[in-house]
Amino acid sequence: MLTFSSHNTLTLELFRVAFS
């Protein structure tokens, strides 16, 4: 579960940077 949460956060951050 922790790994999934970490991956989810990383993906979200990546998308945010891409959309920025």
XYZ file of N, CA and C in Angstrom:
60
model
N 0.841 -1.200 0.000
C 0.000 0.000 0.000
C 0.885 1.262 0.000
N 1.939 1.218 0.785
C 2.813 2.386 0.854
C 3.450 2.663 -0.509
N 3.873 1.583 -1.165
C 4.500 1.746 -2.477
C 3.512 2.365 -3.458
N 2.273 1.872 -3.424
C 1.242 2.387 -4.332
C 1.029 3.878 -4.081
N 0.949 4.248 -2.810
C 0.722 5.655 -2.452
C 1.884 6.504 -2.981
N 3.097 6.018 -2.771
C 4.274 6.753 -3.222
C 4.237 6.911 -4.742
N 3.919 5.826 -5.430
C 3.878 5.860 -6.891
C 2.798 6.840 -7.354
N 1.658 6.796 -6.688
C 0.551 7.679 -7.059
C 0.980 9.142 -6.907
N 1.634 9.449 -5.795
C 2.077 10.823 -5.558
C 3.086 11.247 -6.616
N 3.998 10.359 -6.939
C 5.019 10.675 -7.936
C 4.373 10.948 -9.292
N 3.420 10.108 -9.653
C 2.737 10.275 -10.944
C 1.998 11.604 -10.975
N 1.325 11.913 -9.874
C 0.563 13.166 -9.815
C 1.503 14.354 -9.967
N 2.634 14.296 -9.293
C 3.589 15.396 -9.369
C 4.122 15.531 -10.799
N 4.370 14.393 -11.419
C 4.891 14.412 -12.787
C 3.886 15.077 -13.721
N 2.619 14.704 -13.564
C 1.573 15.291 -14.404
C 1.477 16.786 -14.160
N 1.620 17.175 -12.900
C 1.524 18.598 -12.563
C 2.631 19.379 -13.279
N 3.830 18.838 -13.259
C 4.955 19.513 -13.918
C 4.729 19.568 -15.429
N 4.192 18.481 -15.966
C 3.962 18.425 -17.417
C 2.907 19.462 -17.816
N 1.888 19.607 -16.983
C 0.812 20.562 -17.297
C 1.236 21.999 -16.999
N 2.215 22.154 -16.134
C 2.654 23.495 -15.748
C 3.148 24.282 -16.964
